[in-house]
Coordinates of C-alpha atoms and ligand atoms in Angstrom, one line a residue:
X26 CA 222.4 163.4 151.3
X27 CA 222.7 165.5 148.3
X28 CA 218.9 166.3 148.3
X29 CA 218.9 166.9 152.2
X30 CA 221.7 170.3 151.4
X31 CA 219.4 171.4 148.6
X32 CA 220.1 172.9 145.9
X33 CA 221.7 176.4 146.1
X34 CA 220.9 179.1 144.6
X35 CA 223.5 179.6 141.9
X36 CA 226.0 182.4 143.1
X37 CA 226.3 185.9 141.4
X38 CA 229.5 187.1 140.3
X39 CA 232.4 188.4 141.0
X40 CA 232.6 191.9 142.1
X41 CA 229.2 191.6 144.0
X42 CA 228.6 194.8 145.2
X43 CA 227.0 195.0 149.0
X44 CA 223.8 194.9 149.5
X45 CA 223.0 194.2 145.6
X46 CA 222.3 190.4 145.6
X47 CA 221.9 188.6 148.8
X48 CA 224.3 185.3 149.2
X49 CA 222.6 182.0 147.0
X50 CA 222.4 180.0 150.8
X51 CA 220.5 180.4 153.8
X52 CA 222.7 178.1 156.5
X53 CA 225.4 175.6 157.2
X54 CA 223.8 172.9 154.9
X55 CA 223.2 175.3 151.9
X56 CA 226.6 176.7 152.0
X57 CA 227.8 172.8 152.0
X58 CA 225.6 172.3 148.6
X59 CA 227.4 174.9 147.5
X60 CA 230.9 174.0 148.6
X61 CA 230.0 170.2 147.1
X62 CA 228.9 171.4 143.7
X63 CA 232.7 172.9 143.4
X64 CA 234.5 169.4 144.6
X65 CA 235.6 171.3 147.9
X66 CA 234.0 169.0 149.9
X67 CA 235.1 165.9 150.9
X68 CA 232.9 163.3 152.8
X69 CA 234.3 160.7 155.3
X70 CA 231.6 158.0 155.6
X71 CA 234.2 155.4 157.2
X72 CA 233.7 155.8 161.2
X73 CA 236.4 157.4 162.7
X74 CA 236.9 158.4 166.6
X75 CA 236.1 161.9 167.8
X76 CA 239.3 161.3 170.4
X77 CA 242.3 162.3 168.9
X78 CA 241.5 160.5 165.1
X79 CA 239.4 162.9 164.0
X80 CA 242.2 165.9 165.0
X81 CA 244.7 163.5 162.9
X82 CA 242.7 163.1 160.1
X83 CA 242.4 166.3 159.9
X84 CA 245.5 167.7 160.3
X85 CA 247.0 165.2 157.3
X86 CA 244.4 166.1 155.0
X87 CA 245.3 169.3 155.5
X88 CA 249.1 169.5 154.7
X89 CA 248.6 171.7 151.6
X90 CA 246.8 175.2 151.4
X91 CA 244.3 173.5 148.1
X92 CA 242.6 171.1 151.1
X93 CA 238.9 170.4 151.3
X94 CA 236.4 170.9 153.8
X95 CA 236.0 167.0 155.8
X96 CA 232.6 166.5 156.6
X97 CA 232.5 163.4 158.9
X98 CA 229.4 161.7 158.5
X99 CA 230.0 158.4 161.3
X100 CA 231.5 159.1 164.3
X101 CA 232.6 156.3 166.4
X102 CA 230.1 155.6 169.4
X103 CA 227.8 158.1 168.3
X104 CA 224.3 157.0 168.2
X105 CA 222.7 160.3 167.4
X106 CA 223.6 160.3 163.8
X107 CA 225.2 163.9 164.3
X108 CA 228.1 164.8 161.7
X109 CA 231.1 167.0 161.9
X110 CA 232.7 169.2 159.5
X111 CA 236.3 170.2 160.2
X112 CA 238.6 172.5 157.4
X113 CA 235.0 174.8 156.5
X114 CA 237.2 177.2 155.3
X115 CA 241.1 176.9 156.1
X116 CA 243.9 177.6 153.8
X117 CA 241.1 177.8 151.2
X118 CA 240.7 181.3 150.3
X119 CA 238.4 180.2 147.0
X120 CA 235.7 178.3 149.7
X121 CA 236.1 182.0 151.8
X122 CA 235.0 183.7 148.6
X123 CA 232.0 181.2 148.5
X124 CA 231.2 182.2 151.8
X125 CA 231.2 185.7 151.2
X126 CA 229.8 186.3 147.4
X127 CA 232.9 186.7 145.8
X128 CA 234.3 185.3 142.7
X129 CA 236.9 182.2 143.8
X130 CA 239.1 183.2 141.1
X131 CA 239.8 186.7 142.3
X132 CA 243.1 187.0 143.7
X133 CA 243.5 187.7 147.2
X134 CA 244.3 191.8 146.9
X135 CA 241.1 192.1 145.0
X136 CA 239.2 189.9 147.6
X137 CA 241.0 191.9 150.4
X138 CA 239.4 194.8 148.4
X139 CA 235.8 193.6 148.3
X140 CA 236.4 192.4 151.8
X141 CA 236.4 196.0 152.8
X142 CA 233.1 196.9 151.2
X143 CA 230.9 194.3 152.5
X144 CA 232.4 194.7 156.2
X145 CA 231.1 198.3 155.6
X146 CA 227.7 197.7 155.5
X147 CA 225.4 196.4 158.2
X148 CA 222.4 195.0 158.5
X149 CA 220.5 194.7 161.3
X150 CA 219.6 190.9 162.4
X151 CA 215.3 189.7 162.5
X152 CA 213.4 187.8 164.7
X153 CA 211.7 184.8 163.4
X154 CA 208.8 182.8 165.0
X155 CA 209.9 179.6 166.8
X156 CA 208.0 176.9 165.1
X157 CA 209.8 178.3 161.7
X158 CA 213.3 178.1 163.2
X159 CA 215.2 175.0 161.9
X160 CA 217.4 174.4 164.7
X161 CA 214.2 173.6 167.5
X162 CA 213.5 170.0 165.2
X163 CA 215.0 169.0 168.8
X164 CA 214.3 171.0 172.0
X165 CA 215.4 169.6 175.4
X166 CA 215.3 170.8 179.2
X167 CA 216.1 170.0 182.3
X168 CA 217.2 166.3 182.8
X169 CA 216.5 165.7 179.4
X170 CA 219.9 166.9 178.2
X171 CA 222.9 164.9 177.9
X172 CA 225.7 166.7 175.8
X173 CA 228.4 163.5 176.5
X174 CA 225.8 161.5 173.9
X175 CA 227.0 163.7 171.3
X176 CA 230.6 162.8 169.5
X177 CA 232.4 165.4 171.2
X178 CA 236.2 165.5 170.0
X179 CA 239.9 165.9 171.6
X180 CA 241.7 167.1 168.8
X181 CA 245.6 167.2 170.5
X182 CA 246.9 164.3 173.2
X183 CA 247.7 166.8 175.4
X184 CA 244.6 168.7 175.2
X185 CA 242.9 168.7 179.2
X186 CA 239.4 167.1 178.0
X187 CA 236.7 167.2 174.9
X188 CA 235.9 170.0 173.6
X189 CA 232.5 171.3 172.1
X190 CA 233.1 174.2 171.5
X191 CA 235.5 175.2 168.8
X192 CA 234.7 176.7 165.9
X193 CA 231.1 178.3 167.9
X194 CA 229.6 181.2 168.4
X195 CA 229.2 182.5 171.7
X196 CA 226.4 185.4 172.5
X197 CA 226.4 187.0 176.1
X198 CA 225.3 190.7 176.1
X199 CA 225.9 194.1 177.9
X200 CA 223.8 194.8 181.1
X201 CA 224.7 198.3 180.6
X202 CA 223.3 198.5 176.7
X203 CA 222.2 195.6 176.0
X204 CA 223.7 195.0 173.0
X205 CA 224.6 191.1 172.3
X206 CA 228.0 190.1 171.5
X207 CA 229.2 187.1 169.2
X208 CA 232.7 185.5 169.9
X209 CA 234.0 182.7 169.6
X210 CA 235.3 181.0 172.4
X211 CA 236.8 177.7 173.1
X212 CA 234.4 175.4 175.3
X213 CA 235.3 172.1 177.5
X214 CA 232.7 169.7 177.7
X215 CA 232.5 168.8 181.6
X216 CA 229.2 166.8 182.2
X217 CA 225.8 166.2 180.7
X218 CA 225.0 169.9 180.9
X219 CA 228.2 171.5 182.6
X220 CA 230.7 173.2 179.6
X221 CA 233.8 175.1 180.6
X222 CA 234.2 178.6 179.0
X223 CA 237.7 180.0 178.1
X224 CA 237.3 184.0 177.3
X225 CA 240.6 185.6 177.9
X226 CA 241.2 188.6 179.2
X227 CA 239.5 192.1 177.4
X228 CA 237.5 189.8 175.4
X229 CA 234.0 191.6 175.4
X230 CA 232.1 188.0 177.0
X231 CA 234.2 188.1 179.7
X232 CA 233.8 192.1 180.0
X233 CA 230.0 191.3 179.6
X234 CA 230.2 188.5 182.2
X235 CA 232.0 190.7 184.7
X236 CA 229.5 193.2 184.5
X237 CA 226.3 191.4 184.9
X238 CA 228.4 189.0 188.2
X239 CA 228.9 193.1 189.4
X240 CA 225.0 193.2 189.5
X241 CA 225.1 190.3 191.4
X242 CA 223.5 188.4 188.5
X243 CA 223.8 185.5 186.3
X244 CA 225.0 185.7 183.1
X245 CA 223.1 184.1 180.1
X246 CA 225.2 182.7 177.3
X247 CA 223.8 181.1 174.2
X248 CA 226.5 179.1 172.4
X249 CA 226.2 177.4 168.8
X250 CA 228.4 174.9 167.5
X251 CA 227.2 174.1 164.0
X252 CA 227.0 177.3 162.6
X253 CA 227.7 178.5 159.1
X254 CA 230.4 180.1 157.9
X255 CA 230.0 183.7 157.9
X256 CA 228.5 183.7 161.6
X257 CA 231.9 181.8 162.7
X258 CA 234.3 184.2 161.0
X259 CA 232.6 187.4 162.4
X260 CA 232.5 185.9 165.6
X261 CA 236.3 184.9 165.4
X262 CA 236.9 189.4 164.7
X263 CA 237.2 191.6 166.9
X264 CA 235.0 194.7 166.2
X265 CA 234.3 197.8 168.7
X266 CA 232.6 197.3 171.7
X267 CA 229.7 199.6 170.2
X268 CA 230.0 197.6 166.9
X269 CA 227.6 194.6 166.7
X270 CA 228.9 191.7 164.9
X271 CA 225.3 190.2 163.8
X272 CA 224.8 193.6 162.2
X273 CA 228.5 193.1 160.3
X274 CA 227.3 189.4 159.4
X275 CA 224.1 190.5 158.3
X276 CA 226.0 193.2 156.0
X277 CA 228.2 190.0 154.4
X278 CA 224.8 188.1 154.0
X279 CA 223.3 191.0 152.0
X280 CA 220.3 189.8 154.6
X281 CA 219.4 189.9 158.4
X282 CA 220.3 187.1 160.3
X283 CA 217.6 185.1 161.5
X284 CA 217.1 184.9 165.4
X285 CA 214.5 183.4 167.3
X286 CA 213.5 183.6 171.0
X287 CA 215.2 181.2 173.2
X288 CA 213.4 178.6 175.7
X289 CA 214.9 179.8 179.5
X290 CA 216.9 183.0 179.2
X291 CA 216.3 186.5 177.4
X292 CA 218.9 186.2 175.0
X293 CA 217.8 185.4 171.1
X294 CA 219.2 181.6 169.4
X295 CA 220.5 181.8 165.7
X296 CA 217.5 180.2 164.4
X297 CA 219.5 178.3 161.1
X298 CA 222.3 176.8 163.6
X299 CA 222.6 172.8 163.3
X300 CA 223.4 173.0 167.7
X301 CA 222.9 175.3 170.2
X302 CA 222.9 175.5 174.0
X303 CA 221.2 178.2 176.3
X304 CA 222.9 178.2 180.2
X305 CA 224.0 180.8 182.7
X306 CA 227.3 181.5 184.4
X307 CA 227.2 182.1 187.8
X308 CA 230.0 183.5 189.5
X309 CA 231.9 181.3 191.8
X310 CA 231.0 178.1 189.9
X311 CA 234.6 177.3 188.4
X312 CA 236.3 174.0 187.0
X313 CA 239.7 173.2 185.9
X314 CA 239.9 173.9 182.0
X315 CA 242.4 173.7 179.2
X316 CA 245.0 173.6 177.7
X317 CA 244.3 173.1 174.1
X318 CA 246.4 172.9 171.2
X319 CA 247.1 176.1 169.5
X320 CA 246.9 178.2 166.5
X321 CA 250.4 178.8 167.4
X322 CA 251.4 175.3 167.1
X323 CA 252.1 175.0 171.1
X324 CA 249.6 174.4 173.7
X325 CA 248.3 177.4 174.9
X326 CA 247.9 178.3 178.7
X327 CA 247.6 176.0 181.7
X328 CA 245.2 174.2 183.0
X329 CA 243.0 176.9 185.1
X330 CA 239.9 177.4 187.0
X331 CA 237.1 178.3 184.3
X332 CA 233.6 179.7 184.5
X333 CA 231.3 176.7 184.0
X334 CA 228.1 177.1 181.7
X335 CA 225.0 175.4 183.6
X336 CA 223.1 174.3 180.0
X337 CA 219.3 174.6 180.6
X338 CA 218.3 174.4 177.1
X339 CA 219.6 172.2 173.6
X340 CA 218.2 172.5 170.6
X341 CA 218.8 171.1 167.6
X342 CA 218.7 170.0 163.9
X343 CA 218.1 166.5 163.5
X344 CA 221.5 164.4 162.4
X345 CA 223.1 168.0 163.8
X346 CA 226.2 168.8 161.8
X347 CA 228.9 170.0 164.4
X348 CA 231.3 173.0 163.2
X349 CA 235.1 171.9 164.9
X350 CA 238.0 174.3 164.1
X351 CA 241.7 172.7 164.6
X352 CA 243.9 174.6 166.1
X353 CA 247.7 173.7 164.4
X354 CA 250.0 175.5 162.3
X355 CA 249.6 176.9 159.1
X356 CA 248.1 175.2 156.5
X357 CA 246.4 172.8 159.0
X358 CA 244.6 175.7 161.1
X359 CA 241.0 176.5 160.9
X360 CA 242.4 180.4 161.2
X361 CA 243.6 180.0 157.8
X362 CA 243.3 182.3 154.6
X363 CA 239.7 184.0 155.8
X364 CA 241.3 185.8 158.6
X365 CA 244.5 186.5 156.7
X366 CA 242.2 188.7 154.4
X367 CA 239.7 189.9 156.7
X368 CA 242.6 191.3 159.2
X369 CA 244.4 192.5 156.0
X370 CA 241.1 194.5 154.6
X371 CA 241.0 195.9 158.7
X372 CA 244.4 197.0 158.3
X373 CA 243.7 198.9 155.1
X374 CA 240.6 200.4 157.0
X375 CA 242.6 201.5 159.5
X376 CA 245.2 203.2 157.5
X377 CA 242.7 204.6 155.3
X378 CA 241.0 206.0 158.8
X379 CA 244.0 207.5 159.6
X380 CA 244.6 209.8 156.0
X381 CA 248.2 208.7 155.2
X382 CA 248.0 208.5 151.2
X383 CA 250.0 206.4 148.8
X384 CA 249.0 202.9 150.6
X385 CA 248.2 200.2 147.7
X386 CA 247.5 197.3 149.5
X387 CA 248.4 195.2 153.0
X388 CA 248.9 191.3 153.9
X389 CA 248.9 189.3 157.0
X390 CA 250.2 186.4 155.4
X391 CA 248.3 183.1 157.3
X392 CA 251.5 181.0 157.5
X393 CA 253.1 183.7 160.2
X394 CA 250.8 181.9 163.3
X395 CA 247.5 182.1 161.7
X396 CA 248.2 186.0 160.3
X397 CA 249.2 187.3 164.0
X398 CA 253.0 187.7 163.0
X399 CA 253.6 189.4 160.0
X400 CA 251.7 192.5 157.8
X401 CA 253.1 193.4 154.7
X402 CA 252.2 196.9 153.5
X403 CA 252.7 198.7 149.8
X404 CA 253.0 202.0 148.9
X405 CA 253.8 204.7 146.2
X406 CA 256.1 206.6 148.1
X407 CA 255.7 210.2 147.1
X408 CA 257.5 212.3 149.8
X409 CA 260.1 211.5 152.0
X410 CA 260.0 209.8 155.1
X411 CA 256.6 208.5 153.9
X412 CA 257.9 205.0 153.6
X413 CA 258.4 205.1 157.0
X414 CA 255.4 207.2 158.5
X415 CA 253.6 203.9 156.9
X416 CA 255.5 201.6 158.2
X417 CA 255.4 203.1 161.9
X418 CA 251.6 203.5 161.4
X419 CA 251.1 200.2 160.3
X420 CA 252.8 199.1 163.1
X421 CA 250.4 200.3 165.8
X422 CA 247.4 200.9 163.8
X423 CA 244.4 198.5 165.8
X424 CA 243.7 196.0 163.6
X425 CA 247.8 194.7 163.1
X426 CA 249.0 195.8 166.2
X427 CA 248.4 193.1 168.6
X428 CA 251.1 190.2 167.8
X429 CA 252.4 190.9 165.0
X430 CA 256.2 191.1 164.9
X431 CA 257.0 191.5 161.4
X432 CA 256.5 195.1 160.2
X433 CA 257.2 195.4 156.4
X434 CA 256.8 198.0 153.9
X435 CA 257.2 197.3 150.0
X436 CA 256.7 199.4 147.2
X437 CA 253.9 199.0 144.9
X438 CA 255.5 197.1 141.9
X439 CA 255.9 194.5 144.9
X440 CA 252.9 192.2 145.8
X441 CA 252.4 191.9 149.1
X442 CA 250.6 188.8 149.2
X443 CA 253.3 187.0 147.3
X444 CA 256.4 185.6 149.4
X445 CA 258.3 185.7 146.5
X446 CA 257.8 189.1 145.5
X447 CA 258.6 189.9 149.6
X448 CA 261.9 188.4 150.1
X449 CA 263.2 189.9 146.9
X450 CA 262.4 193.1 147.9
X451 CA 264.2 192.6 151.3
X452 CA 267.3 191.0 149.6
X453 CA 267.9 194.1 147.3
X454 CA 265.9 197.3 148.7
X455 CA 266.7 197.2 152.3
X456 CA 269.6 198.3 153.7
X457 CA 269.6 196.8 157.3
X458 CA 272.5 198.8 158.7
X459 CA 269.6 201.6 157.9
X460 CA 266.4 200.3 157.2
X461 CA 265.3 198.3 160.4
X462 CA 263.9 199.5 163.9
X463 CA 262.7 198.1 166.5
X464 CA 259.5 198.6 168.8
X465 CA 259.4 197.2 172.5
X466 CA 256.8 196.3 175.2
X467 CA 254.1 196.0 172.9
X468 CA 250.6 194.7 172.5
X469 CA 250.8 190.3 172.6
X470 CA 249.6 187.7 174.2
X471 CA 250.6 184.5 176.6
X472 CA 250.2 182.4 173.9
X473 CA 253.5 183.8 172.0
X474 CA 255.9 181.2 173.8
X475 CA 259.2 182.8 172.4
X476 CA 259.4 185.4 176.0
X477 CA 261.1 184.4 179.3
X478 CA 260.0 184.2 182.1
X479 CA 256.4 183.7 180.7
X480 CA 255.4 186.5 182.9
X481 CA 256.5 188.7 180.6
X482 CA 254.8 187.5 177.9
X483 CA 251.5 189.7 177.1
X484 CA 254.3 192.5 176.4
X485 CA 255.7 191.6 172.8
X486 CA 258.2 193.7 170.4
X487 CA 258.4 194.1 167.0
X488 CA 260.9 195.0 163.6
X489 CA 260.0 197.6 161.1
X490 CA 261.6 196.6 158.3
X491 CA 261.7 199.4 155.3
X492 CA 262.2 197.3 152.2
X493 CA 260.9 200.3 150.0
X494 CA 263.5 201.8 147.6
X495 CA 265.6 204.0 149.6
X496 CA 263.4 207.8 148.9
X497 CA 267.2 210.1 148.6
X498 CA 268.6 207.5 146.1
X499 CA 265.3 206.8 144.0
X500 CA 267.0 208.4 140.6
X501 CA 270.3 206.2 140.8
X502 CA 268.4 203.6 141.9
X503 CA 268.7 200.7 139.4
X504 CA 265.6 199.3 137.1
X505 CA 264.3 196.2 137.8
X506 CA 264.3 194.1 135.0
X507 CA 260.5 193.8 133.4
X508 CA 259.8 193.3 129.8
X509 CA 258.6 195.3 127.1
X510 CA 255.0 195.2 127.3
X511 CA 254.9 195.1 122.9
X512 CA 256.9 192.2 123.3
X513 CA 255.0 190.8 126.5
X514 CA 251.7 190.7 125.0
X515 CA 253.5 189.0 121.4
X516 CA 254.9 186.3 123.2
X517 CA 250.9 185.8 124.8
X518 CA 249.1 185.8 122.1
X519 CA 251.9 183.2 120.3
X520 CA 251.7 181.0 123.7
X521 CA 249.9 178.2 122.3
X522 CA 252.0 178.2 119.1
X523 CA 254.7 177.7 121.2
X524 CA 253.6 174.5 122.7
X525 CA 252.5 175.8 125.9
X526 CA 248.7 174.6 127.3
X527 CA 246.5 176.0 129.7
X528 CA 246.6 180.7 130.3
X529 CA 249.7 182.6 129.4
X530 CA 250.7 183.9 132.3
X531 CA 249.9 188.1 133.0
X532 CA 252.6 190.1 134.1
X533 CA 251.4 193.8 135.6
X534 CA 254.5 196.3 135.6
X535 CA 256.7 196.8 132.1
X536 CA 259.5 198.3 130.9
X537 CA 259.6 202.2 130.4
X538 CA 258.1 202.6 126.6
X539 CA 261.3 204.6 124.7
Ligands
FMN29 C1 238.7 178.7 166.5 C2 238.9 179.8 167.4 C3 239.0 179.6 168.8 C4 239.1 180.7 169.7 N1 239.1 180.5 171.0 C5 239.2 181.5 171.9 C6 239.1 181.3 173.3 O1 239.0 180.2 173.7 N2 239.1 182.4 174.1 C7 239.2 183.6 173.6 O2 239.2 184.6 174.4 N3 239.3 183.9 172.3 C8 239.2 182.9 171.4 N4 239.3 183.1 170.0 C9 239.5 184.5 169.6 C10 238.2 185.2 169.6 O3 237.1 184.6 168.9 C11 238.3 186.6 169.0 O4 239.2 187.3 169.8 C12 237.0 187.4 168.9 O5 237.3 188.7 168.5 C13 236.3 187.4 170.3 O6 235.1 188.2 170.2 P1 235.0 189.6 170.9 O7 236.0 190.5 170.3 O8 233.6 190.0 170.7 O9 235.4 189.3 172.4 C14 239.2 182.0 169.2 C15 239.1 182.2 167.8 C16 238.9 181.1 166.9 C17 238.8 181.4 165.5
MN30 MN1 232.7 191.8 170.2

């Protein structure tokens, strides 16, 4: 098994700049060398069912943030030696840097940082000939295809039915431009080669299916659903209609992504996926769909007539290693500490966009429903009213306005990413008499369950909270204890002599010199 991941390329360094070295693994089984070789990867060779064990298995080896990636290499009933990895990346923000280039041991505002360089720089995906595409080992058509041989898993007991598709990629593509979009949406297995489609509403593959059923055509989809990690976390973004995500994952790669031509439609396959299905959507061909278990923690919408993908083409790796994202709460969900610092490095993007100065750094902490319900923003307030121009922007800016119902500005001696750090600044900065607001009938989603009647629900609201030092009373306002950094870095260097093991611990801000 070791020998069949290879052996990857060891990774560069830490602040990897874009574009200079090109990521040390070329697909899913390269990046799981990789992630072995640093004990994040733990493999489950005991057979365990794809209906509702494997979601529990997952979910309790989950319970803390430091959890590895499960690879399940015997899946009960299957006969098709196919494999599937749950937790790729998680609450594991070291096995996101892995993913990405960067050093593990950065901390998360200097991988939020980095984050924003190497979303910055696309590169456009290649075409690859066929016969040198790893995932047609296996191609099958027509009545050769039977998905329901494959271990396909019901992670919740009340989900409506198995489903493939979780932590895919989806490509459909404009008939107006043709450019090819890459979500990822959830996907019900029906039959042999019938597989429901959930896109909700605005999401560009149902904007792109509407369009080409306007035409009065089919629309082609190719789905993957062993894909590697990178692929699955630009998929799981939402970029520009104009903005093509297989340039953005190319950009993270330091390398096009490799595509080859497909069997039965026009769309390209990702030529290094472990799975991947070509079909059509026809309009009028609907089955019941859903619900599945939540990032929210809640089952998500009702059961509901769903486009159906007609599969005309598989293909596949042999022993196929099927990608499965959970869907639970915080620190069990797949939408764990990758999209936490993506969003957060959109956010700063955003503001950045906008020209408002002073902004330090920004956090969508993953424990508030998977990032969607708080941002945390610091600042070096040097005007007044600036503490709350940021916290207003931030509010409504794209990339943290959907959701999110926790607004909250700190100042910069206050880490954003650290709860800590947060709730003391709340408990002795703000002033909530003065200091919070509140927005209404703004941008959310049915899947928040806290609105009644749930016809209200895609309109959410939201509290500004300024826990910045109040701007008119900065000069009486009292110093915070820190040390004094002579003393501070005595006491380091003596840290051993005084019995203590392992780093001396770093503090950042210090008390004024005299
Ligand atoms: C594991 C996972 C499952 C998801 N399931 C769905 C889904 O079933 N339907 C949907 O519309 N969005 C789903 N999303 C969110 C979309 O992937 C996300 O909004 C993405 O931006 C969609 O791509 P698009 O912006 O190109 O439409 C899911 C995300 C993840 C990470
Ligand atoms: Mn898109």
């Amino acid at each position: 098994m070791e020998a069949e991941f290879g052996t990857a390329a060891a990774q560069t360094s830490s602040a990897r700049k874009p574009r200079a070295s090109a990521l040390g693994w070329h697909d899913l089984r390269g990046w799981l060398a990789q992630v072995q070789q640093q004990g994040e990867l733990a493999r489950i060779s005991a057979s365990v069912d794809p209906h509702e064990e494997l979601g529990a298995v997952t979910l309790l080896a989950t319970r803390q943030d430091k959890s590895p990636a499960l690879l399940f290499e015997r899946l009960a009933g299957d006969s098709t030696g196919s494999r599937i990895l749950t937790n790729m990346l998680g609450a594991s923000r070291e096995r996101y840097a892995l993913a990405v280039g960067l050093d593990p041991a950065a901390t998360i505002p200097e991988m939020i940082e980095a984050t924003r360089s190497i979303m910055g720089e696309p590169i456009a995906p290649t075409m690859i000939a066929k016969d040198r595409a790893p995932v047609n080992e296996v191609v099958l058509t027509g009545r050769d295809i039977d998905l329901t041989k494959f271990p396909v898993p019901t992670f919740w007991p009340g989900d409506g039915g198995p489903f493939i598709g979780t932590g895919d990629i989806t490509f459909t593509s404009s008939p107006d431009s043709g450019r090819i979009n890459v979500g990822c949406y959830r996907q019900m297995l029906h039959g042999p080669d019938r597989i429901g489609l959930y896109c909700s509403p605005g999401k560009h593959g149902l904007l792109d299916r509407e369009a080409w059923w306007k035409r009065g055509k089919p629309c082609e989809v190719v789905a993957a659903y062993g894909v590697d990690p990178v692929l699955f976390m630009v998929a799981a973004q939402g970029f520009a209609s104009d903005q093509s995500e297989l340039d953005v994952a190319g950009g993270i790669m330091g390398r096009p992504i490799e595509l080859t031509q497909a069997e039965c439609v026009s769309l390209p396959i990702p030529a290094n996926a472990e799975f991947v299905i070509e079909g059509v959507l026809r309009e009028g061909n609907l089955a019941p769909e859903g619900p599945l278990g939540e990032f929210t923690g809640y089952y998500g919408r009702e059961r509901s007539p769903q486009p159906v993908i007609e599969v005309l083409a598989v293909h596949h790796r042999k022993s196929p290693i099927f990608t499965h994202a959970l869907m639970a709460r915080y620190p069990s969900c797949e939408i764990g500490a990758y999209y936490a610092i993506m969003r957060s490095a959109r956010i700063l993007d955003d503001l950045g966009r906008i020209g408002v100065p002073g902004v330090v750094s920004a956090y969508s902490h993953p424990a508030a429903a998977s990032g969607w319900g708080m941002v945390v923003v610091s600042l070096e307030q040097k005007y007044a009213g600036h503490s709350a121009q940021v916290l207003a922007l931030a509010a409504q800016c794209p990339a943290a306005a959907y959701y999110t119902k926790w607004v909250i500005v700190v100042d910069e001696d206050v880490d954003p990413t650290d709860l800590n750090d947060v709730l003391w600044a709340l408990s002795t900065r703000c002033h909530p008499a003065d200091d919070v607001e509140i927005l209404r009938n703004t941008w959310s989603t049915g899947l928040d369950p806290s609105r009644f009647p749930a016809e209200a629900r895609p309109y959410g609201s939201k509290v500004l909270i300024n826990a910045c030092k109040p701007h008119q009373h900065l000069k009486q306002f009292p110093q915070s204890t820190m040390l004094r950094k002579s003393v501070h870095d005595r006491v380091r260097e003596r840290w051993t002599e005084l019995g203590f093991s392992g780093p001396a611990p770093k503090m950042t801000a210090f008390h004024p010199e005299d």
